[in-house]
Amino acid sequence: MRNIERKCKIMVAQSNDRGRREELLGKMLVGAGMAKLPSTAKQIISRSISDVDLDTCFFVAVQDFNFSRSHLITQKLIRMAIQGIPVFVSAKHIPNQVLQFCEVYY
């Protein structure tokens, strides 16, 4: 996962296994230059989207995001990614209508 380019998309670590998603998310953050080591990347990952102030943040890194839970938050994340704000989340499932706005890592 070297040199992940920050595209104007939501970067999603997708897996059914929670541990695998956390590992992928850490590697994605390291690959994008947001952290030096996966262990330091864990320090900047928020547990839920409610822990992040979406109006003032410079990036988003969230464990266990559920795209279907809140369509307004999902739309806000899509807008942020399109504007160039790095958005990294891990999810079990990505709805088809959101998939075109995501760069998925398995």
Short mmCIF file of N, CA and C in Angstrom, two decimals:
data_model
loop_
_atom_site.label_atom_id
_atom_site.label_comp_id
_atom_site.label_asym_id
_atom_site.label_seq_id
_atom_site.Cartn_x
_atom_site.Cartn_y
_atom_site.Cartn_z
N MET A 1 0.82 -1.19 0.00
CA MET A 1 0.00 0.00 0.00
C MET A 1 0.86 1.24 0.00
N ARG A 2 1.91 1.25 -0.68
CA ARG A 2 2.79 2.39 -0.75
C ARG A 2 2.19 3.49 -1.60
N ASN A 3 2.38 4.71 -1.16
CA ASN A 3 2.01 5.90 -1.90
C ASN A 3 0.55 5.90 -2.36
N ILE A 4 -0.35 5.84 -1.41
CA ILE A 4 -1.76 5.97 -1.73
C ILE A 4 -2.00 7.41 -2.14
N GLU A 5 -2.49 7.59 -3.34
CA GLU A 5 -2.81 8.95 -3.79
C GLU A 5 -4.13 9.36 -3.19
N ARG A 6 -4.16 10.55 -2.65
CA ARG A 6 -5.41 11.05 -2.11
C ARG A 6 -6.25 11.56 -3.27
N LYS A 7 -7.23 10.78 -3.64
CA LYS A 7 -8.12 11.15 -4.73
C LYS A 7 -9.32 11.88 -4.12
N CYS A 8 -10.15 12.38 -4.95
CA CYS A 8 -11.35 13.05 -4.46
C CYS A 8 -12.44 12.03 -4.20
N LYS A 9 -12.10 11.02 -3.40
CA LYS A 9 -13.03 9.96 -3.06
C LYS A 9 -12.85 9.61 -1.59
N ILE A 10 -13.86 8.94 -1.05
CA ILE A 10 -13.77 8.41 0.30
C ILE A 10 -12.95 7.13 0.23
N MET A 11 -11.89 7.05 1.03
CA MET A 11 -11.03 5.87 1.06
C MET A 11 -11.63 4.91 2.10
N VAL A 12 -12.02 3.72 1.64
CA VAL A 12 -12.74 2.78 2.52
C VAL A 12 -11.96 1.48 2.68
N ALA A 13 -11.73 1.07 3.92
CA ALA A 13 -11.19 -0.25 4.23
C ALA A 13 -12.39 -1.16 4.46
N GLN A 14 -12.60 -2.13 3.57
CA GLN A 14 -13.79 -2.96 3.65
C GLN A 14 -13.41 -4.41 3.94
N SER A 15 -14.02 -4.96 4.97
CA SER A 15 -13.83 -6.35 5.35
C SER A 15 -14.90 -6.72 6.36
N ASN A 16 -15.23 -8.00 6.45
CA ASN A 16 -16.19 -8.44 7.47
C ASN A 16 -15.52 -8.53 8.84
N ASP A 17 -14.19 -8.69 8.86
CA ASP A 17 -13.44 -8.82 10.09
C ASP A 17 -13.02 -7.44 10.61
N ARG A 18 -13.41 -7.13 11.83
CA ARG A 18 -13.11 -5.81 12.40
C ARG A 18 -11.60 -5.57 12.52
N GLY A 19 -10.88 -6.58 12.96
CA GLY A 19 -9.43 -6.44 13.11
C GLY A 19 -8.76 -6.17 11.78
N ARG A 20 -9.21 -6.84 10.74
CA ARG A 20 -8.65 -6.62 9.40
C ARG A 20 -8.94 -5.21 8.92
N ARG A 21 -10.15 -4.69 9.20
CA ARG A 21 -10.49 -3.32 8.81
C ARG A 21 -9.60 -2.31 9.51
N GLU A 22 -9.35 -2.52 10.81
CA GLU A 22 -8.49 -1.61 11.55
C GLU A 22 -7.06 -1.64 11.00
N GLU A 23 -6.58 -2.83 10.67
CA GLU A 23 -5.24 -2.98 10.10
C GLU A 23 -5.14 -2.27 8.76
N LEU A 24 -6.14 -2.47 7.90
CA LEU A 24 -6.16 -1.81 6.59
C LEU A 24 -6.21 -0.29 6.73
N LEU A 25 -7.02 0.19 7.65
CA LEU A 25 -7.17 1.63 7.84
C LEU A 25 -5.84 2.25 8.28
N GLY A 26 -5.14 1.58 9.18
CA GLY A 26 -3.83 2.06 9.61
C GLY A 26 -2.84 2.10 8.45
N LYS A 27 -2.82 1.05 7.64
CA LYS A 27 -1.92 1.01 6.48
C LYS A 27 -2.28 2.08 5.45
N MET A 28 -3.57 2.36 5.29
CA MET A 28 -3.99 3.39 4.36
C MET A 28 -3.51 4.77 4.81
N LEU A 29 -3.59 5.03 6.10
CA LEU A 29 -3.14 6.31 6.63
C LEU A 29 -1.63 6.47 6.49
N VAL A 30 -0.89 5.39 6.71
CA VAL A 30 0.56 5.43 6.52
C VAL A 30 0.88 5.65 5.05
N GLY A 31 0.19 4.94 4.17
CA GLY A 31 0.43 5.07 2.73
C GLY A 31 0.11 6.45 2.20
N ALA A 32 -0.83 7.12 2.83
CA ALA A 32 -1.21 8.47 2.39
C ALA A 32 -0.34 9.55 3.04
N GLY A 33 0.58 9.14 3.92
CA GLY A 33 1.45 10.11 4.57
C GLY A 33 0.85 10.80 5.77
N MET A 34 -0.25 10.30 6.28
CA MET A 34 -0.89 10.91 7.45
C MET A 34 -0.25 10.46 8.75
N ALA A 35 0.50 9.33 8.71
CA ALA A 35 1.20 8.81 9.89
C ALA A 35 2.45 8.08 9.41
N LYS A 36 3.41 7.93 10.31
CA LYS A 36 4.66 7.24 9.97
C LYS A 36 4.56 5.73 10.15
N LEU A 37 3.83 5.28 11.18
CA LEU A 37 3.68 3.86 11.48
C LEU A 37 2.21 3.54 11.72
N PRO A 38 1.80 2.28 11.46
CA PRO A 38 0.41 1.90 11.76
C PRO A 38 0.05 2.10 13.23
N SER A 39 1.02 1.95 14.13
CA SER A 39 0.73 2.15 15.55
C SER A 39 0.43 3.62 15.85
N THR A 40 1.09 4.53 15.16
CA THR A 40 0.79 5.96 15.37
C THR A 40 -0.50 6.35 14.64
N ALA A 41 -0.82 5.64 13.56
CA ALA A 41 -2.07 5.92 12.85
C ALA A 41 -3.27 5.63 13.73
N LYS A 42 -3.16 4.62 14.61
CA LYS A 42 -4.28 4.29 15.50
C LYS A 42 -4.62 5.44 16.42
N GLN A 43 -3.66 6.30 16.69
CA GLN A 43 -3.91 7.42 17.59
C GLN A 43 -4.76 8.52 16.96
N ILE A 44 -4.79 8.58 15.65
CA ILE A 44 -5.58 9.63 15.00
C ILE A 44 -6.91 9.11 14.45
N ILE A 45 -7.18 7.82 14.63
CA ILE A 45 -8.43 7.24 14.16
C ILE A 45 -9.50 7.39 15.24
N SER A 46 -10.63 7.96 14.86
CA SER A 46 -11.75 8.13 15.80
C SER A 46 -12.60 6.87 15.82
N ARG A 47 -13.22 6.61 16.95
CA ARG A 47 -14.04 5.41 17.08
C ARG A 47 -15.34 5.51 16.27
N SER A 48 -15.97 6.68 16.29
CA SER A 48 -17.21 6.84 15.55
C SER A 48 -17.24 8.22 14.89
N ILE A 49 -18.13 8.38 13.95
CA ILE A 49 -18.23 9.63 13.22
C ILE A 49 -18.72 10.77 14.13
N SER A 50 -19.43 10.43 15.20
CA SER A 50 -19.90 11.47 16.12
C SER A 50 -18.75 12.09 16.93
N ASP A 51 -17.59 11.44 16.95
CA ASP A 51 -16.42 11.99 17.64
C ASP A 51 -15.68 13.02 16.80
N VAL A 52 -16.09 13.22 15.55
CA VAL A 52 -15.39 14.12 14.63
C VAL A 52 -16.26 15.35 14.37
N ASP A 53 -15.68 16.52 14.48
CA ASP A 53 -16.38 17.76 14.14
C ASP A 53 -16.19 17.99 12.64
N LEU A 54 -17.16 17.60 11.86
CA LEU A 54 -17.04 17.63 10.40
C LEU A 54 -16.95 19.04 9.84
N ASP A 55 -17.33 20.04 10.60
CA ASP A 55 -17.29 21.41 10.10
C ASP A 55 -15.91 22.05 10.21
N THR A 56 -15.07 21.55 11.13
CA THR A 56 -13.78 22.19 11.35
C THR A 56 -12.58 21.27 11.15
N CYS A 57 -12.79 20.01 10.81
CA CYS A 57 -11.67 19.06 10.73
C CYS A 57 -10.88 19.22 9.43
N PHE A 58 -9.61 18.82 9.49
CA PHE A 58 -8.73 18.85 8.32
C PHE A 58 -8.69 17.51 7.61
N PHE A 59 -9.11 16.46 8.29
CA PHE A 59 -9.20 15.12 7.72
C PHE A 59 -10.18 14.32 8.57
N VAL A 60 -10.63 13.19 8.03
CA VAL A 60 -11.52 12.29 8.75
C VAL A 60 -10.92 10.89 8.70
N ALA A 61 -10.80 10.25 9.84
CA ALA A 61 -10.36 8.86 9.95
C ALA A 61 -11.23 8.20 11.00
N VAL A 62 -12.11 7.27 10.57
CA VAL A 62 -13.12 6.71 11.46
C VAL A 62 -13.17 5.19 11.32
N GLN A 63 -13.25 4.51 12.47
CA GLN A 63 -13.49 3.07 12.50
C GLN A 63 -14.97 2.80 12.34
N ASP A 64 -15.31 1.69 11.78
CA ASP A 64 -16.68 1.16 11.76
C ASP A 64 -17.74 2.18 11.36
N PHE A 65 -17.61 2.73 10.19
CA PHE A 65 -18.62 3.67 9.69
C PHE A 65 -19.72 2.89 8.99
N ASN A 66 -20.96 3.28 9.23
CA ASN A 66 -22.11 2.64 8.59
C ASN A 66 -22.73 3.65 7.63
N PHE A 67 -22.53 3.42 6.33
CA PHE A 67 -23.04 4.35 5.31
C PHE A 67 -24.56 4.45 5.33
N SER A 68 -25.25 3.39 5.73
CA SER A 68 -26.71 3.38 5.69
C SER A 68 -27.35 4.04 6.90
N ARG A 69 -26.59 4.28 7.94
CA ARG A 69 -27.16 4.82 9.17
C ARG A 69 -27.63 6.27 9.01
N SER A 70 -26.82 7.11 8.39
CA SER A 70 -27.19 8.51 8.23
C SER A 70 -26.82 8.99 6.83
N HIS A 71 -27.83 9.26 6.04
CA HIS A 71 -27.58 9.72 4.67
C HIS A 71 -27.00 11.13 4.66
N LEU A 72 -27.36 11.96 5.64
CA LEU A 72 -26.83 13.32 5.69
C LEU A 72 -25.32 13.32 5.97
N ILE A 73 -24.89 12.49 6.89
CA ILE A 73 -23.46 12.41 7.18
C ILE A 73 -22.71 11.83 5.99
N THR A 74 -23.29 10.82 5.34
CA THR A 74 -22.66 10.25 4.16
C THR A 74 -22.51 11.30 3.07
N GLN A 75 -23.53 12.11 2.84
CA GLN A 75 -23.45 13.19 1.85
C GLN A 75 -22.39 14.22 2.23
N LYS A 76 -22.29 14.52 3.52
CA LYS A 76 -21.28 15.47 3.99
C LYS A 76 -19.87 14.92 3.74
N LEU A 77 -19.65 13.63 3.99
CA LEU A 77 -18.35 13.01 3.73
C LEU A 77 -18.02 13.01 2.25
N ILE A 78 -19.01 12.76 1.41
CA ILE A 78 -18.79 12.80 -0.05
C ILE A 78 -18.37 14.20 -0.47
N ARG A 79 -19.08 15.21 0.04
CA ARG A 79 -18.73 16.61 -0.30
C ARG A 79 -17.33 16.96 0.17
N MET A 80 -16.97 16.52 1.37
CA MET A 80 -15.64 16.79 1.90
C MET A 80 -14.57 16.15 1.02
N ALA A 81 -14.80 14.91 0.62
CA ALA A 81 -13.83 14.21 -0.22
C ALA A 81 -13.69 14.91 -1.58
N ILE A 82 -14.77 15.34 -2.15
CA ILE A 82 -14.74 16.03 -3.45
C ILE A 82 -13.99 17.36 -3.32
N GLN A 83 -14.10 18.02 -2.17
CA GLN A 83 -13.38 19.28 -1.94
C GLN A 83 -11.90 19.07 -1.64
N GLY A 84 -11.48 17.82 -1.51
CA GLY A 84 -10.07 17.53 -1.29
C GLY A 84 -9.67 17.24 0.14
N ILE A 85 -10.63 17.18 1.04
CA ILE A 85 -10.34 16.83 2.43
C ILE A 85 -10.21 15.32 2.51
N PRO A 86 -9.09 14.79 3.03
CA PRO A 86 -8.92 13.34 3.10
C PRO A 86 -9.95 12.69 4.03
N VAL A 87 -10.64 11.68 3.51
CA VAL A 87 -11.65 10.96 4.28
C VAL A 87 -11.31 9.47 4.24
N PHE A 88 -11.02 8.90 5.41
CA PHE A 88 -10.69 7.49 5.55
C PHE A 88 -11.67 6.86 6.52
N VAL A 89 -12.36 5.80 6.10
CA VAL A 89 -13.29 5.10 6.98
C VAL A 89 -13.12 3.59 6.77
N SER A 90 -13.59 2.82 7.76
CA SER A 90 -13.67 1.38 7.58
C SER A 90 -15.14 1.00 7.67
N ALA A 91 -15.55 0.04 6.85
CA ALA A 91 -16.95 -0.35 6.80
C ALA A 91 -17.09 -1.81 6.40
N LYS A 92 -18.17 -2.42 6.88
CA LYS A 92 -18.48 -3.79 6.47
C LYS A 92 -19.08 -3.81 5.08
N HIS A 93 -19.91 -2.83 4.80
CA HIS A 93 -20.69 -2.83 3.55
C HIS A 93 -20.75 -1.41 2.99
N ILE A 94 -20.70 -1.32 1.67
CA ILE A 94 -20.85 -0.03 0.98
C ILE A 94 -22.07 -0.12 0.08
N PRO A 95 -23.07 0.73 0.27
CA PRO A 95 -24.24 0.71 -0.61
C PRO A 95 -23.85 1.06 -2.05
N ASN A 96 -24.58 0.51 -2.99
CA ASN A 96 -24.27 0.73 -4.41
C ASN A 96 -24.32 2.20 -4.81
N GLN A 97 -25.23 2.98 -4.23
CA GLN A 97 -25.35 4.38 -4.61
C GLN A 97 -24.17 5.21 -4.12
N VAL A 98 -23.39 4.72 -3.16
CA VAL A 98 -22.24 5.44 -2.63
C VAL A 98 -20.94 4.92 -3.24
N LEU A 99 -20.97 3.74 -3.80
CA LEU A 99 -19.77 3.07 -4.29
C LEU A 99 -18.97 3.89 -5.30
N GLN A 100 -19.64 4.67 -6.14
CA GLN A 100 -18.93 5.47 -7.13
C GLN A 100 -18.09 6.59 -6.51
N PHE A 101 -18.36 6.95 -5.26
CA PHE A 101 -17.61 8.00 -4.58
C PHE A 101 -16.53 7.42 -3.67
N CYS A 102 -16.28 6.11 -3.75
CA CYS A 102 -15.35 5.46 -2.83
C CYS A 102 -14.20 4.79 -3.58
N GLU A 103 -13.05 4.79 -2.95
CA GLU A 103 -11.89 4.00 -3.36
C GLU A 103 -11.79 2.91 -2.30
N VAL A 104 -12.04 1.66 -2.71
CA VAL A 104 -12.17 0.57 -1.75
C VAL A 104 -10.88 -0.25 -1.68
N TYR A 105 -10.47 -0.57 -0.45
CA TYR A 105 -9.31 -1.44 -0.19
C TYR A 105 -9.79 -2.64 0.59
N TYR A 106 -9.39 -3.83 0.14
CA TYR A 106 -9.83 -5.08 0.78
C TYR A 106 -8.69 -5.71 1.54
#
